[in-house]
């Protein structure tokens, strides 16, 4: 018996001796996120040697400057506004029509522990970056910059541009942008797992759970500087009535309610009769809603259930959305308090509006 144990131990030692060399060649999700974000990966990462490439160094300088401006112009001011006006936040954040916009969800609700983002764009993939040729790497980094250009400058994604810049390939979908935003907001990624929701809202994790008619997404577990464990869900889902009523997305989200919600640059879809299920869900399962005028129309806030606090200035919607002007919105914003940051389609601070809606206990 002892002889067989010695053989087993010897075989295990040989296996383990070979394992680290193989594992060391695979970059962690956190190192990959830092690399894509133009931040140095850990010293032992296989991506560390790629930071000497001029294309990556140019990418790093570009993002250093862009995020420094974003922090000064908007994010620091949003966090200060939240500290002043948001009390007792809920642990969950719902952010529908978000795309991969984690950075604004984190700025408005930095103390949340679970973020649920959702939009039409697929989660996509991030492949092993060490296998890319230099020209392919340079092109991939440039596409990331292009896809984030509008949100870094104006606070919202241009969806069509993001689709073109992050097509199928080594970097596709929303995942690369989520990686960048997590890294640039000081988060360390612990785990990334595919997730699919069945019609009952039950989550199935991992690649081995292929099912028909599921809502596909990704779960990212991460921690901030305080090392508190947090979770980000991103789901690719159609939020129109005909789709969302038969998917498991709202049923899954309901298990995490009540929540604080964020709605911005939402194409005024919640004004439509085709999105009543999503609109009613947010009104029923949110304790706080922060939105611009593209969110829920004022008429749907029951004054017996909600207290409304307007900030900024309401002007007409941009020309792309005719017929969405709200006279009652204009009336309530006559007594609005000022804000010193821009948000939404009217991204300049002197023409941005923000409505803070707090549900009466």
CSV table of C-alpha atoms in Angstrom, one decimal:
chain,number,residue,atom,x,y,z
A,1,UNK,CA,0.0,0.0,0.0
A,2,UNK,CA,2.8,2.4,0.9
A,3,UNK,CA,4.5,1.6,-2.5
A,4,UNK,CA,1.4,2.6,-4.4
A,5,UNK,CA,1.1,5.8,-2.4
A,6,UNK,CA,4.7,6.7,-3.2
A,7,UNK,CA,4.1,6.2,-6.9
A,8,UNK,CA,0.9,8.3,-6.7
A,9,UNK,CA,2.8,11.1,-4.9
A,10,UNK,CA,5.6,11.0,-7.4
A,11,UNK,CA,3.2,11.2,-10.3
A,12,UNK,CA,1.4,14.1,-8.7
A,13,UNK,CA,4.7,15.9,-8.1
A,14,UNK,CA,5.6,15.6,-11.8
A,15,UNK,CA,2.1,17.0,-12.8
A,16,UNK,CA,2.4,19.9,-10.4
A,17,UNK,CA,5.9,20.7,-11.5
A,18,UNK,CA,4.7,21.2,-15.0
A,19,UNK,CA,1.5,23.0,-14.2
A,20,UNK,CA,2.9,26.4,-13.1
A,21,UNK,CA,4.9,26.8,-16.3
A,22,UNK,CA,1.8,26.4,-18.4
A,23,UNK,CA,-0.4,28.5,-16.1
A,24,UNK,CA,2.2,31.3,-16.1
A,25,UNK,CA,1.6,31.7,-19.8
A,26,UNK,CA,-2.0,32.6,-19.3
A,27,UNK,CA,-2.8,36.1,-18.2
A,28,UNK,CA,-5.3,36.6,-15.4
A,29,UNK,CA,-8.5,38.5,-16.2
A,30,UNK,CA,-7.3,41.3,-13.9
A,31,UNK,CA,-4.0,41.6,-15.8
A,32,UNK,CA,-5.8,41.5,-19.1
A,33,UNK,CA,-8.1,44.3,-17.9
A,34,UNK,CA,-5.2,46.4,-16.8
A,35,UNK,CA,-3.4,45.9,-20.0
A,36,UNK,CA,-6.5,46.9,-22.1
A,37,UNK,CA,-6.9,49.9,-19.8
A,38,UNK,CA,-3.4,51.1,-20.5
A,39,UNK,CA,-2.2,50.2,-17.0
A,40,UNK,CA,0.8,48.0,-16.2
A,41,UNK,CA,-0.1,44.4,-15.5
A,42,UNK,CA,1.5,42.5,-12.6
A,43,UNK,CA,5.3,42.0,-13.0
A,44,UNK,CA,4.9,38.2,-13.5
A,45,UNK,CA,2.2,38.5,-16.1
A,46,UNK,CA,2.9,37.3,-19.7
A,47,UNK,CA,1.4,40.6,-20.8
A,48,UNK,CA,4.2,42.6,-19.0
A,49,UNK,CA,6.6,42.2,-21.9
A,50,UNK,CA,4.0,43.6,-24.3
A,51,UNK,CA,4.0,47.0,-22.5
A,52,UNK,CA,7.3,47.9,-24.3
A,53,UNK,CA,5.4,47.9,-27.6
A,54,UNK,CA,5.0,51.5,-28.9
A,55,UNK,CA,1.3,50.9,-29.8
A,56,UNK,CA,0.5,50.0,-26.2
A,57,UNK,CA,2.5,52.9,-24.8
A,58,UNK,CA,0.6,55.3,-27.0
A,59,UNK,CA,-2.7,53.6,-25.9
A,60,UNK,CA,-1.7,54.1,-22.3
A,61,UNK,CA,-0.9,57.8,-22.8
A,62,UNK,CA,-4.2,58.3,-24.6
A,63,UNK,CA,-6.3,56.6,-21.8
A,64,UNK,CA,-4.3,58.3,-19.0
A,65,UNK,CA,-5.2,61.7,-20.4
A,66,UNK,CA,-8.8,60.8,-21.3
A,67,UNK,CA,-9.6,59.4,-17.8
A,68,UNK,CA,-7.8,62.2,-16.0
A,69,UNK,CA,-10.0,64.7,-17.8
A,70,UNK,CA,-13.1,62.5,-17.2
A,71,UNK,CA,-12.3,62.3,-13.5
A,72,UNK,CA,-11.9,66.0,-13.2
A,73,UNK,CA,-14.8,67.1,-15.4
A,74,UNK,CA,-17.4,64.6,-14.3
A,75,UNK,CA,-16.7,61.6,-12.1
A,76,UNK,CA,-15.4,63.4,-9.1
A,77,UNK,CA,-18.3,65.8,-9.2
A,78,UNK,CA,-20.8,63.0,-9.5
A,79,UNK,CA,-19.4,61.3,-6.5
A,80,UNK,CA,-19.6,64.6,-4.5
A,81,UNK,CA,-23.2,65.1,-5.6
A,82,UNK,CA,-24.0,61.5,-4.5
A,83,UNK,CA,-22.4,62.0,-1.1
A,84,UNK,CA,-24.6,65.1,-0.6
A,85,UNK,CA,-27.9,63.8,-1.8
A,86,UNK,CA,-28.0,60.0,-1.6
A,87,UNK,CA,-28.5,58.5,1.8
A,88,UNK,CA,-28.8,54.8,2.8
A,89,UNK,CA,-28.1,53.4,-0.6
A,90,UNK,CA,-29.4,49.9,-1.5
A,91,UNK,CA,-26.8,47.2,-2.2
A,92,UNK,CA,-28.1,46.5,-5.7
A,93,UNK,CA,-28.0,48.8,-8.8
A,94,UNK,CA,-30.2,48.4,-11.9
A,95,UNK,CA,-29.0,50.1,-15.0
A,96,UNK,CA,-31.0,49.2,-18.0
A,97,UNK,CA,-30.1,50.4,-21.5
A,98,UNK,CA,-26.6,50.8,-20.1
A,99,UNK,CA,-24.3,49.1,-22.6
A,100,UNK,CA,-21.0,48.5,-20.8
A,101,UNK,CA,-21.2,51.8,-18.9
A,102,UNK,CA,-20.0,50.5,-15.5
A,103,UNK,CA,-18.0,53.7,-14.8
A,104,UNK,CA,-21.1,55.9,-14.4
A,105,UNK,CA,-22.9,53.3,-12.4
A,106,UNK,CA,-19.9,53.2,-10.0
A,107,UNK,CA,-19.7,57.0,-9.9
A,108,UNK,CA,-23.3,57.4,-8.9
A,109,UNK,CA,-23.5,54.4,-6.6
A,110,UNK,CA,-20.0,53.5,-5.4
A,111,UNK,CA,-21.2,51.7,-2.3
A,112,UNK,CA,-23.3,49.1,-4.1
A,113,UNK,CA,-22.2,45.5,-4.0
A,114,UNK,CA,-24.2,44.2,-7.0
A,115,UNK,CA,-24.6,45.9,-10.3
A,116,UNK,CA,-27.0,44.6,-13.0
A,117,UNK,CA,-26.4,46.2,-16.4
A,118,UNK,CA,-28.4,45.3,-19.5
A,119,UNK,CA,-28.6,46.2,-23.2
A,120,UNK,CA,-28.8,44.7,-26.6
A,121,UNK,CA,-25.0,44.4,-27.2
A,122,UNK,CA,-23.6,40.8,-26.6
A,123,UNK,CA,-21.1,40.2,-23.9
A,124,UNK,CA,-18.5,39.1,-26.4
A,125,UNK,CA,-15.1,37.8,-25.5
A,126,UNK,CA,-11.5,38.7,-24.7
A,127,UNK,CA,-9.1,36.1,-26.1
A,128,UNK,CA,-5.5,35.4,-25.1
A,129,UNK,CA,-3.8,38.7,-26.0
A,130,UNK,CA,-0.3,37.1,-26.1
A,131,UNK,CA,-1.3,35.3,-29.2
A,132,UNK,CA,-2.0,38.5,-31.2
A,133,UNK,CA,0.4,39.8,-33.7
A,134,UNK,CA,1.7,43.3,-33.2
A,135,UNK,CA,-0.4,44.8,-36.0
A,136,UNK,CA,-3.5,43.0,-34.6
A,137,UNK,CA,-2.8,44.2,-31.1
A,138,UNK,CA,-2.4,47.8,-32.3
A,139,UNK,CA,-5.7,47.6,-34.2
A,140,UNK,CA,-7.5,46.0,-31.2
A,141,UNK,CA,-6.3,48.8,-28.8
A,142,UNK,CA,-7.2,51.5,-31.3
A,143,UNK,CA,-10.7,50.0,-31.7
A,144,UNK,CA,-11.2,50.1,-27.9
A,145,UNK,CA,-10.3,53.8,-28.0
A,146,UNK,CA,-12.7,54.5,-30.8
A,147,UNK,CA,-15.6,52.6,-29.2
A,148,UNK,CA,-15.2,54.6,-25.9
A,149,UNK,CA,-14.7,57.9,-27.6
A,150,UNK,CA,-18.2,59.2,-27.1
A,151,UNK,CA,-18.6,58.2,-23.5
A,152,UNK,CA,-15.3,59.6,-22.5
A,153,UNK,CA,-16.3,62.9,-24.2
A,154,UNK,CA,-20.0,63.1,-23.9
A,155,UNK,CA,-21.1,60.6,-21.2
A,156,UNK,CA,-22.9,58.1,-23.4
A,157,UNK,CA,-22.1,55.4,-26.0
A,158,UNK,CA,-22.9,55.7,-29.6
A,159,UNK,CA,-24.2,52.1,-30.0
A,160,UNK,CA,-23.6,51.8,-33.8
A,161,UNK,CA,-20.0,52.9,-33.5
A,162,UNK,CA,-19.3,50.4,-30.7
A,163,UNK,CA,-20.8,47.6,-32.8
A,164,UNK,CA,-18.5,48.5,-35.7
A,165,UNK,CA,-15.4,49.0,-33.6
A,166,UNK,CA,-15.8,45.8,-31.5
A,167,UNK,CA,-16.9,43.2,-34.0
A,168,UNK,CA,-16.3,39.5,-33.8
A,169,UNK,CA,-12.6,38.7,-33.2
A,170,UNK,CA,-10.1,38.6,-30.4
A,171,UNK,CA,-11.9,41.5,-28.7
A,172,UNK,CA,-15.7,41.8,-29.2
A,173,UNK,CA,-18.8,42.8,-27.5
A,174,UNK,CA,-19.1,44.7,-24.2
A,175,UNK,CA,-16.6,42.7,-22.2
A,176,UNK,CA,-13.4,44.5,-23.3
A,177,UNK,CA,-15.0,47.9,-22.3
A,178,UNK,CA,-16.2,46.5,-19.0
A,179,UNK,CA,-12.6,45.4,-18.3
A,180,UNK,CA,-11.3,48.9,-19.1
A,181,UNK,CA,-13.8,50.6,-16.9
A,182,UNK,CA,-13.3,48.2,-13.9
A,183,UNK,CA,-9.5,48.7,-14.1
A,184,UNK,CA,-9.7,52.4,-14.5
A,185,UNK,CA,-12.0,52.8,-11.5
A,186,UNK,CA,-9.6,51.0,-9.3
A,187,UNK,CA,-11.2,47.6,-9.2
A,188,UNK,CA,-9.4,44.2,-9.2
A,189,UNK,CA,-11.1,41.4,-11.1
A,190,UNK,CA,-11.3,38.1,-9.2
A,191,UNK,CA,-13.3,36.0,-11.6
A,192,UNK,CA,-15.2,36.2,-14.9
A,193,UNK,CA,-17.9,33.6,-15.7
A,194,UNK,CA,-20.4,33.3,-18.5
A,195,UNK,CA,-24.0,33.2,-17.2
A,196,UNK,CA,-27.3,32.3,-18.8
A,197,UNK,CA,-30.8,32.9,-17.5
A,198,UNK,CA,-33.5,30.5,-18.3
A,199,UNK,CA,-37.2,31.5,-18.6
A,200,UNK,CA,-37.7,31.3,-14.8
A,201,UNK,CA,-34.8,33.6,-14.1
A,202,UNK,CA,-32.5,30.9,-12.8
A,203,UNK,CA,-28.9,31.6,-13.5
A,204,UNK,CA,-26.7,28.9,-15.0
A,205,UNK,CA,-22.9,29.5,-14.8
A,206,UNK,CA,-20.1,28.4,-17.1
A,207,UNK,CA,-19.8,27.5,-20.7
A,208,UNK,CA,-21.3,24.0,-20.2
A,209,UNK,CA,-24.8,25.2,-19.7
A,210,UNK,CA,-25.9,25.8,-23.3
A,211,UNK,CA,-29.7,26.1,-23.4
A,212,UNK,CA,-32.2,27.4,-25.9
A,213,UNK,CA,-34.0,30.6,-25.4
A,214,UNK,CA,-31.8,31.9,-22.7
A,215,UNK,CA,-30.6,35.4,-21.8
A,216,UNK,CA,-26.8,35.4,-22.1
A,217,UNK,CA,-24.5,37.4,-20.0
A,218,UNK,CA,-21.4,37.5,-17.9
A,219,UNK,CA,-20.7,37.7,-14.2
A,220,UNK,CA,-17.6,39.6,-13.0
A,221,UNK,CA,-16.6,39.3,-9.4
A,222,UNK,CA,-14.3,42.1,-8.3
A,223,UNK,CA,-13.0,44.1,-5.4
A,224,UNK,CA,-12.2,47.8,-4.8
A,225,UNK,CA,-9.4,49.2,-2.8
A,226,UNK,CA,-11.2,48.2,0.4
A,227,UNK,CA,-11.1,44.6,-0.8
A,228,UNK,CA,-14.9,44.2,-0.4
A,229,UNK,CA,-16.2,41.5,-2.7
A,230,UNK,CA,-18.6,42.9,-5.3
A,231,UNK,CA,-20.4,41.5,-8.4
A,232,UNK,CA,-21.2,42.9,-11.8
A,233,UNK,CA,-23.7,41.3,-14.1
A,234,UNK,CA,-24.1,42.2,-17.7
A,235,UNK,CA,-26.9,40.7,-19.7
A,236,UNK,CA,-27.6,41.0,-23.4
A,237,UNK,CA,-31.4,41.3,-23.6
A,238,UNK,CA,-34.1,43.0,-25.5
A,239,UNK,CA,-36.1,45.1,-23.0
A,240,UNK,CA,-39.2,45.6,-25.2
A,241,UNK,CA,-42.4,44.0,-23.9
A,242,UNK,CA,-42.6,41.1,-26.3
A,243,UNK,CA,-39.1,39.9,-25.4
A,244,UNK,CA,-38.6,40.8,-21.8
A,245,UNK,CA,-41.9,39.3,-20.7
A,246,UNK,CA,-40.9,35.9,-21.8
A,247,UNK,CA,-37.2,36.0,-20.8
A,248,UNK,CA,-35.9,35.4,-17.3
A,249,UNK,CA,-34.2,38.8,-17.0
A,250,UNK,CA,-36.8,40.6,-14.9
A,251,UNK,CA,-37.4,37.5,-12.7
A,252,UNK,CA,-33.7,37.3,-12.0
A,253,UNK,CA,-33.5,41.0,-11.3
A,254,UNK,CA,-36.5,40.8,-8.9
A,255,UNK,CA,-34.5,38.5,-6.6
A,256,UNK,CA,-32.0,41.3,-6.1
A,257,UNK,CA,-34.6,44.0,-5.4
A,258,UNK,CA,-35.2,46.6,-4.0
A,259,UNK,CA,-32.5,48.5,-5.8
A,260,UNK,CA,-31.2,51.9,-6.7
A,261,UNK,CA,-31.6,52.5,-10.4
A,262,UNK,CA,-29.9,54.6,-13.1
A,263,UNK,CA,-31.3,55.7,-16.4
A,264,UNK,CA,-29.5,57.9,-18.8
A,265,UNK,CA,-29.2,58.3,-22.6
A,266,UNK,CA,-31.9,55.7,-22.9
A,267,UNK,CA,-33.2,56.8,-26.4
A,268,UNK,CA,-36.5,57.7,-24.7
A,269,UNK,CA,-37.6,54.1,-25.0
A,270,UNK,CA,-39.3,54.2,-21.7
A,271,UNK,CA,-41.7,56.8,-23.1
A,272,UNK,CA,-43.0,54.2,-25.5
A,273,UNK,CA,-45.9,51.8,-25.0
A,274,UNK,CA,-43.6,49.0,-26.1
A,275,UNK,CA,-41.5,49.2,-23.0
A,276,UNK,CA,-44.1,49.3,-20.2
A,277,UNK,CA,-42.8,46.1,-18.6
A,278,UNK,CA,-39.3,47.5,-18.0
A,279,UNK,CA,-40.8,50.8,-16.9
A,280,UNK,CA,-43.2,49.3,-14.5
A,281,UNK,CA,-40.5,47.0,-13.1
A,282,UNK,CA,-38.2,49.9,-12.3
A,283,UNK,CA,-41.0,51.9,-10.7
A,284,UNK,CA,-42.0,48.8,-8.6
A,285,UNK,CA,-38.6,47.6,-7.6
A,286,UNK,CA,-36.5,50.7,-7.2
A,287,UNK,CA,-36.1,52.7,-4.0
A,288,UNK,CA,-34.2,55.5,-5.8
A,289,UNK,CA,-34.1,56.4,-9.5
A,290,UNK,CA,-31.6,58.8,-10.9
A,291,UNK,CA,-32.4,59.7,-14.5
A,292,UNK,CA,-32.2,62.3,-17.2
A,293,UNK,CA,-35.2,63.2,-19.3
A,294,UNK,CA,-34.7,60.1,-21.6
A,295,UNK,CA,-35.8,57.9,-18.7
A,296,UNK,CA,-39.3,57.5,-17.2
A,297,UNK,CA,-41.8,60.3,-18.2
A,298,UNK,CA,-42.8,62.4,-15.2
A,299,UNK,CA,-46.5,61.4,-15.6
A,300,UNK,CA,-45.7,57.8,-14.4
A,301,UNK,CA,-44.3,58.9,-11.1
A,302,UNK,CA,-47.2,58.7,-8.6
A,303,UNK,CA,-46.9,61.8,-6.4
A,304,UNK,CA,-48.2,59.7,-3.4
A,305,UNK,CA,-45.3,57.3,-3.8
A,306,UNK,CA,-42.4,59.4,-5.0
A,307,UNK,CA,-40.6,62.6,-3.9
A,308,UNK,CA,-38.9,64.3,-6.9
A,309,UNK,CA,-35.8,66.5,-6.7
A,310,UNK,CA,-34.7,68.2,-10.0
A,311,UNK,CA,-31.1,69.2,-10.7
A,312,UNK,CA,-29.7,71.2,-13.6
A,313,UNK,CA,-31.6,72.6,-16.5
A,314,UNK,CA,-34.1,71.0,-18.8
A,315,UNK,CA,-34.0,72.1,-22.4
A,316,UNK,CA,-35.6,70.4,-25.4
A,317,UNK,CA,-34.3,66.9,-26.4
A,318,UNK,CA,-31.7,66.8,-29.1
A,319,UNK,CA,-33.0,66.8,-32.7
A,320,UNK,CA,-32.6,63.0,-33.0
A,321,UNK,CA,-35.6,62.6,-30.7
A,322,UNK,CA,-38.4,64.8,-31.9
A,323,UNK,CA,-41.7,64.8,-30.0
A,324,UNK,CA,-40.2,64.0,-26.7
A,325,UNK,CA,-40.4,67.4,-25.1
A,326,UNK,CA,-42.2,67.2,-21.7
A,327,UNK,CA,-44.0,70.4,-20.6
A,328,UNK,CA,-44.5,69.0,-17.0
A,329,UNK,CA,-40.7,68.2,-16.9
A,330,UNK,CA,-40.0,71.8,-17.8
A,331,UNK,CA,-42.3,73.0,-15.1
A,332,UNK,CA,-40.7,71.0,-12.3
A,333,UNK,CA,-37.2,72.1,-13.4
A,334,UNK,CA,-38.1,75.7,-13.0
A,335,UNK,CA,-37.1,75.2,-9.3
A,336,UNK,CA,-34.2,72.9,-9.9
A,337,UNK,CA,-30.9,73.1,-8.0
A,338,UNK,CA,-27.7,73.6,-10.1
A,339,UNK,CA,-25.2,70.8,-11.0
A,340,UNK,CA,-21.6,71.3,-12.1
A,341,UNK,CA,-21.3,68.3,-14.4
A,342,UNK,CA,-22.9,67.1,-17.6
A,343,UNK,CA,-24.9,64.0,-18.2
A,344,UNK,CA,-27.0,62.4,-21.0
A,345,UNK,CA,-27.5,63.6,-24.5
A,346,UNK,CA,-27.3,67.2,-23.4
A,347,UNK,CA,-23.9,66.6,-22.1
A,348,UNK,CA,-22.8,70.2,-21.4
A,349,UNK,CA,-23.1,71.0,-17.7
A,350,UNK,CA,-25.2,74.2,-18.4
A,351,UNK,CA,-27.9,72.2,-20.3
A,352,UNK,CA,-28.0,68.9,-18.5
A,353,UNK,CA,-30.8,67.7,-16.4
A,354,UNK,CA,-30.9,65.1,-13.6
A,355,UNK,CA,-34.0,64.0,-11.7
A,356,UNK,CA,-33.5,62.3,-8.3
A,357,UNK,CA,-36.7,60.3,-7.4
A,358,UNK,CA,-36.9,58.8,-3.9
A,359,UNK,CA,-39.7,56.4,-3.1
A,360,UNK,CA,-41.7,57.2,0.0
A,361,UNK,CA,-41.1,54.5,2.7
